[in-house]
mmCIF file of C-alpha atoms and ligand atoms in Angstrom:
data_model
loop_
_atom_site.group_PDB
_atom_site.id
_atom_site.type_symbol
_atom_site.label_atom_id
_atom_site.label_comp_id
_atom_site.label_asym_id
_atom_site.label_seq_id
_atom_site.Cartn_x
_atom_site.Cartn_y
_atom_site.Cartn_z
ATOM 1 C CA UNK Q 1 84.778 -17.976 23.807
ATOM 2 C CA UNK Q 2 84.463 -21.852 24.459
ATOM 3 C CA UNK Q 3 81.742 -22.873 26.713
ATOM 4 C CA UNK Q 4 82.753 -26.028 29.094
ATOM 5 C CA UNK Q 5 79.933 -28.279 29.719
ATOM 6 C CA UNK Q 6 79.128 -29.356 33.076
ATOM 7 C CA UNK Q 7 78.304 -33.356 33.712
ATOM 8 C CA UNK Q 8 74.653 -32.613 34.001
ATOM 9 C CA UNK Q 9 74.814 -30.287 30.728
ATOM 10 C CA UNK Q 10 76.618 -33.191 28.591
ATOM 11 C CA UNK Q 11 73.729 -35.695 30.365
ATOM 12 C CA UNK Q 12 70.969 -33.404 28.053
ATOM 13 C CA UNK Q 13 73.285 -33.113 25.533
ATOM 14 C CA UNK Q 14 73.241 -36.975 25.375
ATOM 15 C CA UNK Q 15 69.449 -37.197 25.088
ATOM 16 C CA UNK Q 16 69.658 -34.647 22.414
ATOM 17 C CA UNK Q 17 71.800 -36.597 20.594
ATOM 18 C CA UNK Q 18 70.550 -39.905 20.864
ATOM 19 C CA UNK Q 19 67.351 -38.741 19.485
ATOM 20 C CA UNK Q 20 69.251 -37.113 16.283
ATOM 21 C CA UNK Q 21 71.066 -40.704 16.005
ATOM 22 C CA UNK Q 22 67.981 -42.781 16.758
ATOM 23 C CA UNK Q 23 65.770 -40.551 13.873
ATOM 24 C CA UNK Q 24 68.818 -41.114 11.574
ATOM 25 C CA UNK Q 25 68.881 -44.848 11.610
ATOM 26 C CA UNK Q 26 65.122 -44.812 11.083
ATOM 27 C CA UNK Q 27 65.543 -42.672 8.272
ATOM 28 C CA UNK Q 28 68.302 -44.845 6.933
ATOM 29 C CA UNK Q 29 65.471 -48.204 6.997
ATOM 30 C CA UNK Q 30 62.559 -46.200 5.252
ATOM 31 C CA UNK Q 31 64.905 -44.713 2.292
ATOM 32 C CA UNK Q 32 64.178 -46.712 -1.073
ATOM 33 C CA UNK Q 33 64.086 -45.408 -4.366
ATOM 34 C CA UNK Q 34 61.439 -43.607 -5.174
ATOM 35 C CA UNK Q 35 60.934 -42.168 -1.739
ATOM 36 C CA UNK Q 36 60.973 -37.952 -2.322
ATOM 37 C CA UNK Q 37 63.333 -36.169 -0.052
ATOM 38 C CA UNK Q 38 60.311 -34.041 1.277
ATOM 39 C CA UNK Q 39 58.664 -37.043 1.915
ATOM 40 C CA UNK Q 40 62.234 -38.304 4.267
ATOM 41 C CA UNK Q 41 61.307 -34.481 5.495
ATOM 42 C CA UNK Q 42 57.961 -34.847 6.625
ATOM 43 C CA UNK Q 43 59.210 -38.116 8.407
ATOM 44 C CA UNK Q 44 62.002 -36.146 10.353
ATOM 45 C CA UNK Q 45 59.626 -33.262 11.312
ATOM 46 C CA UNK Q 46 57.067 -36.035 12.711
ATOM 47 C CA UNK Q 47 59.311 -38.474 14.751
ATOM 48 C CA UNK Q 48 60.816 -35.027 16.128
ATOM 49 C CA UNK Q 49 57.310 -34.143 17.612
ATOM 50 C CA UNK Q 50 56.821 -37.738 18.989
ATOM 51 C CA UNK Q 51 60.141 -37.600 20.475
ATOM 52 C CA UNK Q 52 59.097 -34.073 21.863
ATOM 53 C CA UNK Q 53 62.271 -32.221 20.889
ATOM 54 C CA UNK Q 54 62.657 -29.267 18.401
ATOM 55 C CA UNK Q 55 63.939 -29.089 15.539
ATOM 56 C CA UNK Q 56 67.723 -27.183 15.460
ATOM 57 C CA UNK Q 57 67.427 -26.662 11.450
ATOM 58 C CA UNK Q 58 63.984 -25.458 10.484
ATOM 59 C CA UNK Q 59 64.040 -21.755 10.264
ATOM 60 C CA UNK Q 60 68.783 -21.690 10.985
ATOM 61 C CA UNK Q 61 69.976 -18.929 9.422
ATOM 62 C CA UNK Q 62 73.492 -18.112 8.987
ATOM 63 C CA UNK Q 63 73.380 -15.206 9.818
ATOM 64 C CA UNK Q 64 70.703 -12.131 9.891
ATOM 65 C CA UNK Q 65 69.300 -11.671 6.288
ATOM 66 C CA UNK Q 66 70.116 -14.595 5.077
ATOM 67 C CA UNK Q 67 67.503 -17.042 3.814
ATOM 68 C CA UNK Q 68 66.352 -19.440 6.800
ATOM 69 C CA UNK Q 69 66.707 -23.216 6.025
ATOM 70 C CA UNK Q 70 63.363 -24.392 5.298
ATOM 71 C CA UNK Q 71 63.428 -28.018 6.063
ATOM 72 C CA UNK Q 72 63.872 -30.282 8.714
ATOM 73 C CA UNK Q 73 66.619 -32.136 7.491
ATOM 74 C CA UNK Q 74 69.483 -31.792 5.083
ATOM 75 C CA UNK Q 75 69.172 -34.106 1.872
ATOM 76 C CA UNK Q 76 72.465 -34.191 -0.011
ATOM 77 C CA UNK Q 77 72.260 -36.795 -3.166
ATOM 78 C CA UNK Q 78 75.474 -37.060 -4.969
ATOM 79 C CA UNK Q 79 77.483 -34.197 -6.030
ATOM 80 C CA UNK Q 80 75.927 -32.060 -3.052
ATOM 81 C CA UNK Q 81 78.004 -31.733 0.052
ATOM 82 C CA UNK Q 82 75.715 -30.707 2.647
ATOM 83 C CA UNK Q 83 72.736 -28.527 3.570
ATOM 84 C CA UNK Q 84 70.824 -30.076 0.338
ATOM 85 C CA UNK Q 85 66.980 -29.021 0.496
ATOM 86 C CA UNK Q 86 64.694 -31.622 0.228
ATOM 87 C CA UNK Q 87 61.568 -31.167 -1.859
ATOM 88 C CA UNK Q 88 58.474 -33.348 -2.600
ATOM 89 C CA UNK Q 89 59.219 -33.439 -6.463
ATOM 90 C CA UNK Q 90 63.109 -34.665 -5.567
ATOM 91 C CA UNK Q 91 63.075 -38.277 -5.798
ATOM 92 C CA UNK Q 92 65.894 -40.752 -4.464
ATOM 93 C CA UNK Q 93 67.074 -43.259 -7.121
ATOM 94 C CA UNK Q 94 69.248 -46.541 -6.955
ATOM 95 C CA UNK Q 95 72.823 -46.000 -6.698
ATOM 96 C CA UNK Q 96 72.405 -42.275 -5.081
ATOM 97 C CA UNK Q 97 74.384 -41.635 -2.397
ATOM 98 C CA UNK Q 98 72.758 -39.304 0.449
ATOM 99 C CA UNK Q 99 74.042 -37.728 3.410
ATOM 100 C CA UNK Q 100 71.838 -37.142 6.322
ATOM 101 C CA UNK Q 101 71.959 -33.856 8.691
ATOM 102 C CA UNK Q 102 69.961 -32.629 11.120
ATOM 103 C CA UNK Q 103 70.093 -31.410 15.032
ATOM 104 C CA UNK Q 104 67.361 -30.941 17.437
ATOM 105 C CA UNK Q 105 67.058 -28.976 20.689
ATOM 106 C CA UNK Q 106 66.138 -30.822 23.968
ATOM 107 C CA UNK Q 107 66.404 -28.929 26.856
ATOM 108 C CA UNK Q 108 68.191 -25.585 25.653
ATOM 109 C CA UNK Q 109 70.611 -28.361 24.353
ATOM 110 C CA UNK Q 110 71.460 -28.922 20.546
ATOM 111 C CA UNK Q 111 72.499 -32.498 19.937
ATOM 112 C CA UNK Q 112 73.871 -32.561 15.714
ATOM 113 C CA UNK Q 113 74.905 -35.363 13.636
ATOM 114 C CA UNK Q 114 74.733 -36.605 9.941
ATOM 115 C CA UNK Q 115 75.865 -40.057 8.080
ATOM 116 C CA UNK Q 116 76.047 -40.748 4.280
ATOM 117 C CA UNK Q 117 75.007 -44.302 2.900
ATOM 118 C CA UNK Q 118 74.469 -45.686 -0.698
ATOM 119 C CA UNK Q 119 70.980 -46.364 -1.916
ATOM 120 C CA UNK Q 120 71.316 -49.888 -3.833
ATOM 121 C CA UNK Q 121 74.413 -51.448 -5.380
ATOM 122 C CA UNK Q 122 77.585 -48.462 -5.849
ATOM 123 C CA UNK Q 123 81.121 -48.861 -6.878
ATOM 124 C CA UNK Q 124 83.982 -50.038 -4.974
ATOM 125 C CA UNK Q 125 85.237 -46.526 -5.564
ATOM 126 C CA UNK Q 126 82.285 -45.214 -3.917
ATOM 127 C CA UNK Q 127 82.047 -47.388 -1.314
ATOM 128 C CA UNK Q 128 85.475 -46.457 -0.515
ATOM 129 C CA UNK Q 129 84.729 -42.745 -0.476
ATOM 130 C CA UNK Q 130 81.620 -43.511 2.336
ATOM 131 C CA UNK Q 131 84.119 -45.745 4.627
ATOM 132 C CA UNK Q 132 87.148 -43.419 3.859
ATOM 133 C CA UNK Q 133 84.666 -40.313 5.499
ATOM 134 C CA UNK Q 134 83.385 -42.233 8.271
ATOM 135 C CA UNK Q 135 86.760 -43.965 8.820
ATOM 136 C CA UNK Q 136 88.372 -39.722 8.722
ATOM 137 C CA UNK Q 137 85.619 -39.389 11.999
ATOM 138 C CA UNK Q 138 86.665 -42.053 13.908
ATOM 139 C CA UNK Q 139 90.507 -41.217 13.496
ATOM 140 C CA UNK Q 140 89.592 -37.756 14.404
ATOM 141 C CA UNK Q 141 87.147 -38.430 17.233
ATOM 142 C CA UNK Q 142 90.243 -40.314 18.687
ATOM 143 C CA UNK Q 143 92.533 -37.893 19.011
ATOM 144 C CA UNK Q 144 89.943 -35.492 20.994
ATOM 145 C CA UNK Q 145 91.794 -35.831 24.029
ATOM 146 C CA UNK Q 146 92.199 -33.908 27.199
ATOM 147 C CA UNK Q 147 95.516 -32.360 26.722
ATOM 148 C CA UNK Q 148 95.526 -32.512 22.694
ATOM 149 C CA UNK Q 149 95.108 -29.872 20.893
ATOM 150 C CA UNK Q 150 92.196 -28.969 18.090
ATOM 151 C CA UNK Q 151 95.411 -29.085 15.436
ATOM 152 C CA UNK Q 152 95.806 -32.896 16.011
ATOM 153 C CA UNK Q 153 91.903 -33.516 15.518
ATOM 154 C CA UNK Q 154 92.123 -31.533 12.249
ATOM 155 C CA UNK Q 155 95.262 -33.180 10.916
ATOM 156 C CA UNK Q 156 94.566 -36.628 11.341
ATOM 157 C CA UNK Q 157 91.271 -35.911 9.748
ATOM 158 C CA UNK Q 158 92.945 -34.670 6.593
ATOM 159 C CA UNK Q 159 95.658 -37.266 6.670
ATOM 160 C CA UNK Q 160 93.418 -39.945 6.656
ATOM 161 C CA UNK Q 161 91.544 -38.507 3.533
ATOM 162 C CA UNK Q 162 93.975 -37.517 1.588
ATOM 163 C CA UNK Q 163 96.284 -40.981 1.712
ATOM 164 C CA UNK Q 164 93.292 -42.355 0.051
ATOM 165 C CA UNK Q 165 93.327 -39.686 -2.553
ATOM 166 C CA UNK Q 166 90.237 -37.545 -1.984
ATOM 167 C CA UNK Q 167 89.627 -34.033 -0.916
ATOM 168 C CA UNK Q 168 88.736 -32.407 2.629
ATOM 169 C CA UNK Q 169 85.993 -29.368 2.023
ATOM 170 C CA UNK Q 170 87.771 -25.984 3.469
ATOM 171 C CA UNK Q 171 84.467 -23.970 3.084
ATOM 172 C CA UNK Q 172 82.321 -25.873 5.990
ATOM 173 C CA UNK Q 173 83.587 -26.715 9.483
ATOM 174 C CA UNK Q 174 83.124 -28.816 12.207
ATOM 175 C CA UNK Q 175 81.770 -26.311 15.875
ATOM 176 C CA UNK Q 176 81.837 -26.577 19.297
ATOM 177 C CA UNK Q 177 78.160 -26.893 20.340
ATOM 178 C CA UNK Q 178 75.871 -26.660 22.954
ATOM 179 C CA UNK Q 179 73.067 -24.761 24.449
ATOM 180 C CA UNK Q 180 73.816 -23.080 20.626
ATOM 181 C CA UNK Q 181 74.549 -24.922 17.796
ATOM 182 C CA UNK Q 182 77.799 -23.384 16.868
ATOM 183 C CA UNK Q 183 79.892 -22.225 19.025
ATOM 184 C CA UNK Q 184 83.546 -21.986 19.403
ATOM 185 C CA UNK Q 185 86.200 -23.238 18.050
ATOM 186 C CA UNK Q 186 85.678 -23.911 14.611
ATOM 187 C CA UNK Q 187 86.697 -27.385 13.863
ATOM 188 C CA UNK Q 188 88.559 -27.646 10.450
ATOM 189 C CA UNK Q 189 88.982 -30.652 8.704
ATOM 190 C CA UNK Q 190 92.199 -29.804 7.918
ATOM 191 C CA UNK Q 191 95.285 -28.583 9.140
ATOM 192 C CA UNK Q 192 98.601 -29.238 11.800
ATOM 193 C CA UNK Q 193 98.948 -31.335 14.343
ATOM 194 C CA UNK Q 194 100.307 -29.534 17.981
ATOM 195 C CA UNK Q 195 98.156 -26.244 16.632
ATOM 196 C CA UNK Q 196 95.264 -24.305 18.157
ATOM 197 C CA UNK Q 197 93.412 -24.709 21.010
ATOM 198 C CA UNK Q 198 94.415 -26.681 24.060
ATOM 199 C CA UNK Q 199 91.265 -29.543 24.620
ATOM 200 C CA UNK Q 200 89.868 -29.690 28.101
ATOM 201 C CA UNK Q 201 87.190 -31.718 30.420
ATOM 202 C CA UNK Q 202 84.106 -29.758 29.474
ATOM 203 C CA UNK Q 203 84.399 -29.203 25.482
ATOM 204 C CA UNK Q 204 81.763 -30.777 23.194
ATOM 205 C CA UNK Q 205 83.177 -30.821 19.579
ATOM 206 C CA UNK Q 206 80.740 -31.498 16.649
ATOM 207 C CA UNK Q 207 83.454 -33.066 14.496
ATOM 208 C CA UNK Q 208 81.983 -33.257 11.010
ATOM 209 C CA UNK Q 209 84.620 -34.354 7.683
ATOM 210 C CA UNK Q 210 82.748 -33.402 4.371
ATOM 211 C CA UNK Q 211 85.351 -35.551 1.715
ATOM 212 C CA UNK Q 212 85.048 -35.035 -1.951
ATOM 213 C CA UNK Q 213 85.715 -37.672 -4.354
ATOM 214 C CA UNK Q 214 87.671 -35.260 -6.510
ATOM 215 C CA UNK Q 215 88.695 -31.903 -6.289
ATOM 216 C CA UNK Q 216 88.007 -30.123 -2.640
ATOM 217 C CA UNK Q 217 85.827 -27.057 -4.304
ATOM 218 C CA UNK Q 218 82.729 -25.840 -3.576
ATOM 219 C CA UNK Q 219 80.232 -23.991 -5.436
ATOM 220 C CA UNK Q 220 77.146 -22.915 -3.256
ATOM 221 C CA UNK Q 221 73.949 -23.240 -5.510
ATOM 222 C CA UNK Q 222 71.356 -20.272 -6.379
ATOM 223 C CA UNK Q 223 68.618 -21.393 -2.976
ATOM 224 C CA UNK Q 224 71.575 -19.996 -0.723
ATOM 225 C CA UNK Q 225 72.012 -23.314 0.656
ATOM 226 C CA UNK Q 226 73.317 -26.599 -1.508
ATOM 227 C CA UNK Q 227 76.873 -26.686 -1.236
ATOM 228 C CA UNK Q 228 77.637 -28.605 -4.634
ATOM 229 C CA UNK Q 229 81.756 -29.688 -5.650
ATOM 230 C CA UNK Q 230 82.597 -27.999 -8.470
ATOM 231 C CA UNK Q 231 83.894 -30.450 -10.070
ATOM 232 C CA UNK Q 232 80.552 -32.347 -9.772
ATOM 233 C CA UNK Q 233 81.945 -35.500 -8.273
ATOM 234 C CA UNK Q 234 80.387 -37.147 -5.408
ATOM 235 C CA UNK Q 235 80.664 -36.318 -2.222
ATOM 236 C CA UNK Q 236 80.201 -38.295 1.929
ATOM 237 C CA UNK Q 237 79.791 -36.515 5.129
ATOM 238 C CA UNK Q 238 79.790 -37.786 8.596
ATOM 239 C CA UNK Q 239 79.045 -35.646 12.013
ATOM 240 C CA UNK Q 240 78.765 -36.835 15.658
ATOM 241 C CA UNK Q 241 79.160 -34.547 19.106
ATOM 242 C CA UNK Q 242 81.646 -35.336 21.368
ATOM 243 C CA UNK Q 243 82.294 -34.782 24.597
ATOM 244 C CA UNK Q 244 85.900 -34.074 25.953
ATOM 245 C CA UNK Q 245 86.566 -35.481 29.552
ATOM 246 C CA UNK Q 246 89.443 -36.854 31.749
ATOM 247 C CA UNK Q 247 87.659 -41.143 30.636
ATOM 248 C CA UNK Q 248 88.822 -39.680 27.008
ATOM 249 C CA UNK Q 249 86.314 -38.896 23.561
ATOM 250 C CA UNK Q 250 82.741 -39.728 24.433
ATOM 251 C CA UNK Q 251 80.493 -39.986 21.100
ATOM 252 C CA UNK Q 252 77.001 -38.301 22.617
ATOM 253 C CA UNK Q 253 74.199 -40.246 21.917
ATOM 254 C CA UNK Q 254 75.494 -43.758 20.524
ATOM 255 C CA UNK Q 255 73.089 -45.951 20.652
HETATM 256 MG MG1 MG W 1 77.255 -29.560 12.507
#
């Protein structure tokens, strides 16, 4: 069942996701190599508390009896896709690429977003991988229109991924979200245009392309979280919320 958000529901949702956007940028100007992923963790979990929202990851589990996420944040170097673990004996090196995602609740409202960015000098290759995954957002954010349908988000999503020659995950999907953090529909990264659900006033999407530099596999590793590619090649994700009205897309939180 999809949940329509009224104005003064998406007005939280905005504050919840500003903060998520705000923490990420200052995550983004601390990073350096060197810097331990449970150290980028402990700075999450305090500018949370500042900010006086809770955290939407610590403790997540997929479902009952499966191991809760332990961490603030997700830290994904590399060959991860997404919900990497950080730890204070990980440490972030030049030319890593890391991918950022976290939510927080303000309000009874979950705001979730996540970026990937290169630490030091990368290839052109890689480079194009990051823009290629953010550029995949945008193209899909745009199409998130009253009177689309999810279909057309998912296709152009793919399309614009794959005409650069790299792989859209299948495994892990975008979500409607709210006052939970996935709810209905499932946004796929994939798929046909003028399919699925009709898109009305009211729907927040968390639209979220994980690309893969090669091969679209995904083996999940033995702490019932990382989400590595299988074929070990590197890997960009990019998230924002958006809110569906008659104006058109509205990216929640931009700063
Ligand atoms: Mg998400």
């Amino acid at each position: 069942m999809i949940f329509l958000k009224s104005p003064q529901e998406i007005a939280l949702m905005r504050v919840a996701n500003r903060v998520v956007i705000e923490i990420l940028a200052e995550l983004r100007e601390r990073i350096h190599p060197g810097i331990s992923t449970g150290e980028m963790d402990r700075i999450a979990a305090e500018l949370i508390r500042q900010k006086g929202v809770r955290s939407a990851f610590k403790g997540y589990q997929i479902r009952n009896g499966t191991v809760p996420f332990p961490a603030t944040i997700c830290v994904s170097l590399n060959d991860e896709i997404v919900h990497g673990i950080p730890s204070t004996q990980r440490f972030v090196r030049e030319g890593d690429v890391v991918s950022l995602d976290f939510g927080v609740v303000y309000r009874d409202f979950y705001g979730d977003a996540a970026m990937t960015f290169a630490v030091g000098e990368v290839s052109e290759q890689v480079r194009h991988l990051i823009d290629t995954t953010a550029a995949a957002l945008e193209a899909g954010i745009a199409q998130a229109r009253v009177g689309n349908r999810l279909g057309d988000v998912s296709a152009t999503i793919q399309e614009r991924v794959e005409q650069e020659g790299f792989s859209v995950v299948r495994e892990f999907v975008g979500h409607g979200i709210g006052r939970r953090m996935h709810e209905d529909p499932p946004v796929p990264n994939y798929g046909a245009r003028d399919r699925g659900v009709r898109l009305r006033e009211g729907m927040v999407l968390a639209i979220e392309p994980m690309v893969n530099l090669g091969r679209a596999e995904v083996v999940l590793k033995s702490d019932g979280w990382t989400a590595i590619t299988r074929d070990g090649s590197l890997s960009a994700h990019f998230e924002r919320s958006v809110a569906i009205s008659e104006k058109g897309p509205e990216v929640l939180g931009v700063l």
